[in-house]
C-alpha atoms as one frame of an Amber mdcrd trajectory, in Angstrom:
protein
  41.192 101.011  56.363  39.387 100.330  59.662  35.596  98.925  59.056  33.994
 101.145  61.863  31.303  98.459  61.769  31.509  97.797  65.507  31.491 101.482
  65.703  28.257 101.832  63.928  26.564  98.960  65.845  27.730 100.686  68.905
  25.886 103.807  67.303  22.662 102.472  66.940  22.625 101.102  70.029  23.083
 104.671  72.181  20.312 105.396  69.222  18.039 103.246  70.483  18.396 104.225
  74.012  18.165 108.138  73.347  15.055 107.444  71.343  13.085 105.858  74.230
  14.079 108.595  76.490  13.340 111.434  74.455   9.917 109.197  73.364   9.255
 109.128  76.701   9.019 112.760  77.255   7.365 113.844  73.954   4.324 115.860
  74.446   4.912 115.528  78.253   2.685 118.663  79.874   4.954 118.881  82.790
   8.530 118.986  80.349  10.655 121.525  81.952  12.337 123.926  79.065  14.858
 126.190  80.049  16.980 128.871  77.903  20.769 128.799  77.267  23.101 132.083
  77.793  23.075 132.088  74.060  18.597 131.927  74.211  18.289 129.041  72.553
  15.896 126.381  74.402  17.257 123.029  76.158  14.499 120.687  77.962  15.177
 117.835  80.293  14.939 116.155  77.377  18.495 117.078  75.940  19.933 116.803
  79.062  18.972 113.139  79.839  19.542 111.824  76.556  22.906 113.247  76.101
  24.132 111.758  79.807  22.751 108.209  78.598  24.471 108.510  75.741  27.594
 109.555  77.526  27.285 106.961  80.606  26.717 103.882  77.598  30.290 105.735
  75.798  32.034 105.446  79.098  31.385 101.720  79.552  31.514 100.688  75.904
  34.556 102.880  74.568  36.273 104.132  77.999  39.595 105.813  76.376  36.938
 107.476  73.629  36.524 111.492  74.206  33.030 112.985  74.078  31.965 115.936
  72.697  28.015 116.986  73.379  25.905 120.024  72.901  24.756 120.431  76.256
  27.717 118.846  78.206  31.176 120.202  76.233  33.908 117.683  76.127  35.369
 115.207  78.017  38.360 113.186  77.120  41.101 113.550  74.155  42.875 111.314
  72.020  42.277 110.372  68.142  38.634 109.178  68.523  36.043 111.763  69.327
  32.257 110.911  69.510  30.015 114.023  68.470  25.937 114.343  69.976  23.732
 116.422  69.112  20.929 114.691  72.160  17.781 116.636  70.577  18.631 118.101
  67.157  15.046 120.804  67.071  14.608 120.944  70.129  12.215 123.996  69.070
  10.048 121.786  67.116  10.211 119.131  70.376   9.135 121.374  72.688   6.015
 122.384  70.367   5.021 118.873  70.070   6.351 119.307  66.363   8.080 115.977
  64.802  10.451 116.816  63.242  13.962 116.353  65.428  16.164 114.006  65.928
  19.305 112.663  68.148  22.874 113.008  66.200  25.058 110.763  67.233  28.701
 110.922  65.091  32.405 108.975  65.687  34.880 111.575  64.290  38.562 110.477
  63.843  41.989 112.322  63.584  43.125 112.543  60.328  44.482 114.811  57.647
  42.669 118.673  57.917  41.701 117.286  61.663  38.755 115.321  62.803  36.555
 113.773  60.507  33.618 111.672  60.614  33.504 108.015  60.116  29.933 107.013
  61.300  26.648 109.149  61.868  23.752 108.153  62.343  20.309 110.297  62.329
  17.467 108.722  64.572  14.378 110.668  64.095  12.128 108.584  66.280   8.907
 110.588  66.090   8.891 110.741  62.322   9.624 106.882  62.181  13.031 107.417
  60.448  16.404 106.614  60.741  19.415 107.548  58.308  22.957 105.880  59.062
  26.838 106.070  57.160  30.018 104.931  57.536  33.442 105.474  56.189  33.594
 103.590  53.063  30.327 101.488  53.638  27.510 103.780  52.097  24.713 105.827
  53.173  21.471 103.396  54.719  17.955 104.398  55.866  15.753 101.937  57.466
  14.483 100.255  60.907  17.584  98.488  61.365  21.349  97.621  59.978  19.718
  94.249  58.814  16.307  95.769  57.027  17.262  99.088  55.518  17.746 100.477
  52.033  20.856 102.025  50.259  21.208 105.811  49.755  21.753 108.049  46.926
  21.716 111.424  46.236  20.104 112.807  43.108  21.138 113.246  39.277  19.469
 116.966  38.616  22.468 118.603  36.928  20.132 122.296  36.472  18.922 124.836
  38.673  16.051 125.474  37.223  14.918 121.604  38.083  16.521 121.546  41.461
  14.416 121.083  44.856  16.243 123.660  47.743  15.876 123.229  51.262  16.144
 125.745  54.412  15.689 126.636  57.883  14.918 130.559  57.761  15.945 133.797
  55.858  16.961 135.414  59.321  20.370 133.954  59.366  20.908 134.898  55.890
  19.940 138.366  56.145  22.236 138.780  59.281  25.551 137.339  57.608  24.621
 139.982  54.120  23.586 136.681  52.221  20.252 137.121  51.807  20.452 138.785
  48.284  22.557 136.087  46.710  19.630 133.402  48.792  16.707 134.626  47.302
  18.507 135.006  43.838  19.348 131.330  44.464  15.439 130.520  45.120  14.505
 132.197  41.927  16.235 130.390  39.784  15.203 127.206  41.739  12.351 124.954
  40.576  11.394 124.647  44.290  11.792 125.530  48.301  10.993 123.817  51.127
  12.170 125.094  54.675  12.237 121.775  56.359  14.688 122.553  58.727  17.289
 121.251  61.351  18.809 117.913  60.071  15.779 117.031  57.717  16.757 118.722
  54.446  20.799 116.959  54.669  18.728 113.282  54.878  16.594 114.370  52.251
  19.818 115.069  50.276  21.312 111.934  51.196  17.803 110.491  49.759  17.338
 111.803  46.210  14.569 113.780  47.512  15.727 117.205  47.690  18.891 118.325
  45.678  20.998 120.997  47.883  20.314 122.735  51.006  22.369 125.092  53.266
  21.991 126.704  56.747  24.574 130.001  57.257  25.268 129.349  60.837  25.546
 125.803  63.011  27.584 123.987  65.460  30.128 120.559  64.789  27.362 118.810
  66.775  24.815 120.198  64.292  26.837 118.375  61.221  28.983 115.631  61.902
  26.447 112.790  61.576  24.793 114.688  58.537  28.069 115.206  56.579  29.171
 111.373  56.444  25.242 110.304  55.686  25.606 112.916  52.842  28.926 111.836
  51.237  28.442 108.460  52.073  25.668 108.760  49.852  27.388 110.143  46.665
  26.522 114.004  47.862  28.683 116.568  48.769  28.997 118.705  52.316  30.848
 121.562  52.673  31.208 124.857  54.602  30.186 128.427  52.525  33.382 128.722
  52.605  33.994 125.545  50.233  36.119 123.482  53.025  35.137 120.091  52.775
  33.430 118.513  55.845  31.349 120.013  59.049  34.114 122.697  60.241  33.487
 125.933  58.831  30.803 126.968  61.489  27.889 127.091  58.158  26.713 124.421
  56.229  26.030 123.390  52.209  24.917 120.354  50.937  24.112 119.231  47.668
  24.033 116.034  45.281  27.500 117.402  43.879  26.372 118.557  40.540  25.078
 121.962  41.651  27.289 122.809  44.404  29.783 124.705  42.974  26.573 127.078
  41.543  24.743 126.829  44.881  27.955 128.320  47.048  28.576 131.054  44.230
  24.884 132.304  44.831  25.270 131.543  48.912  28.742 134.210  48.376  27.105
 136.590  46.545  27.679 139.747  48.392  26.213 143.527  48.044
């Protein structure tokens, strides 16, 4: 099996570059936010982090494809990175903290591309959360000072933590019943939000979360952090993996409960 250490290195270095540019433009009174055909926000933000990332890619892994939110793809072949330049880009244009850049290697492979690294640099909360294939899940300030993950041990809903964006999504897809059934039989909610509630996963700290509607760019980095760290990531749909167009994520023990309520349908 390939190590992917290089890869990961190479990872936290296009890290480290996207979080001084996006830094840099934090809070800025003159950032210039546009809207997308689908009315979601981008800033000048995404767009220059993602092209650093992409220009570094070129000159470090030059027969790589490339595969961004705000860009599309470039490239083919068996090795595909994955960015996500501004993951909240809501919350980054409101001065909020919480975002972060995705930045995932996904390789072909049985069921298609899946990911081998991911890391999660969330620069303005002071956090980063990193994986690879067969290495573990990590969060720290660097690959040399940084602490092993694991996912939690609750086995019952009724002592489980659940974490969210919003009820619109649900409500739109005819999930919401079966969601707020699932939050009343939860010890607790939280709607974190964006990529924050998979890390938590990956963490101990919360045990399952799930979002009904997100993009590849959205997941890959969050779905090797998660089973790197002992969890388990699937679509609603129960396909293992970031592919399914919806997300679920849970410390394993619960998730065959938490995508029965997720399904329920009236």
């Amino acid at each position: 099996m390939p190590d992917y250490l290089d890869d990961l290195r190479l990872a936290h270095v296009l890290a480290d570059a996207a979080d001084a540019a996006t830094m840099d433009r934090f809070k800025a009174l003159d950032l210039k936010v546009e809207t997308k055909p689908d009315m979601t926000p981008v800033s000048e933000a995404d767009k220059a982090a993602e092209e650093l990332i992409r220009g570094q890619l070129q000159r470090a892994r030059p027969r790589d494809a490339i595969l961004g939110e705000e860009y599309g793809v470039e490239g083919s072949g068996p090795r595909r990175w994955v960015i996500d330049p501004i993951d909240g880009t809501k919350n980054y244009v409101r001065g909020v903290p919480v975002w972060a850049t995705l930045i995932s290697l996904m390789e072909a492979g049985e069921g298609g591309f899946q990911p081998v690294v991911g890391v999660v640099s969330a620069p303005a909360l002071g956090r980063r959360w990193w994986a690879a294939k067969g290495h573990g899940a990590f969060s720290g300030r660097s690959l040399t000072k940084a602490s092993r993950l694991q996912v939690s041990r609750v086995s019952k809903l009724s002592d489980a933590s659940l974490a969210y964006s919003s009820l619109s999504g649900w409500e739109e897809q005819g999930r919401l019943d079966g969601f707020l059934d699932l939050t009343r039989e939860v010890w607790r909610t939280r709607a974190y939000g964006d990529f924050w509630p998979y890390m938590m996963v990956a963490e101990g700290a919360v045990d399952m979360c799930a979002e009904p509607e997100l993009s590849l760019w959205d997941m890959a980095a969050t779905a090797i952090v998660v089973t790197e760290a002992g969890g388990t990531f699937t679509g609603l749909d129960a396909r293992p993996g970031p592919h399914s167009g919806n997300a679920a994520a849970s410390n394993g023990l619960l998730h065959d409960e938490l995508l029965g309520y997720l399904n329920q349908r009236y």
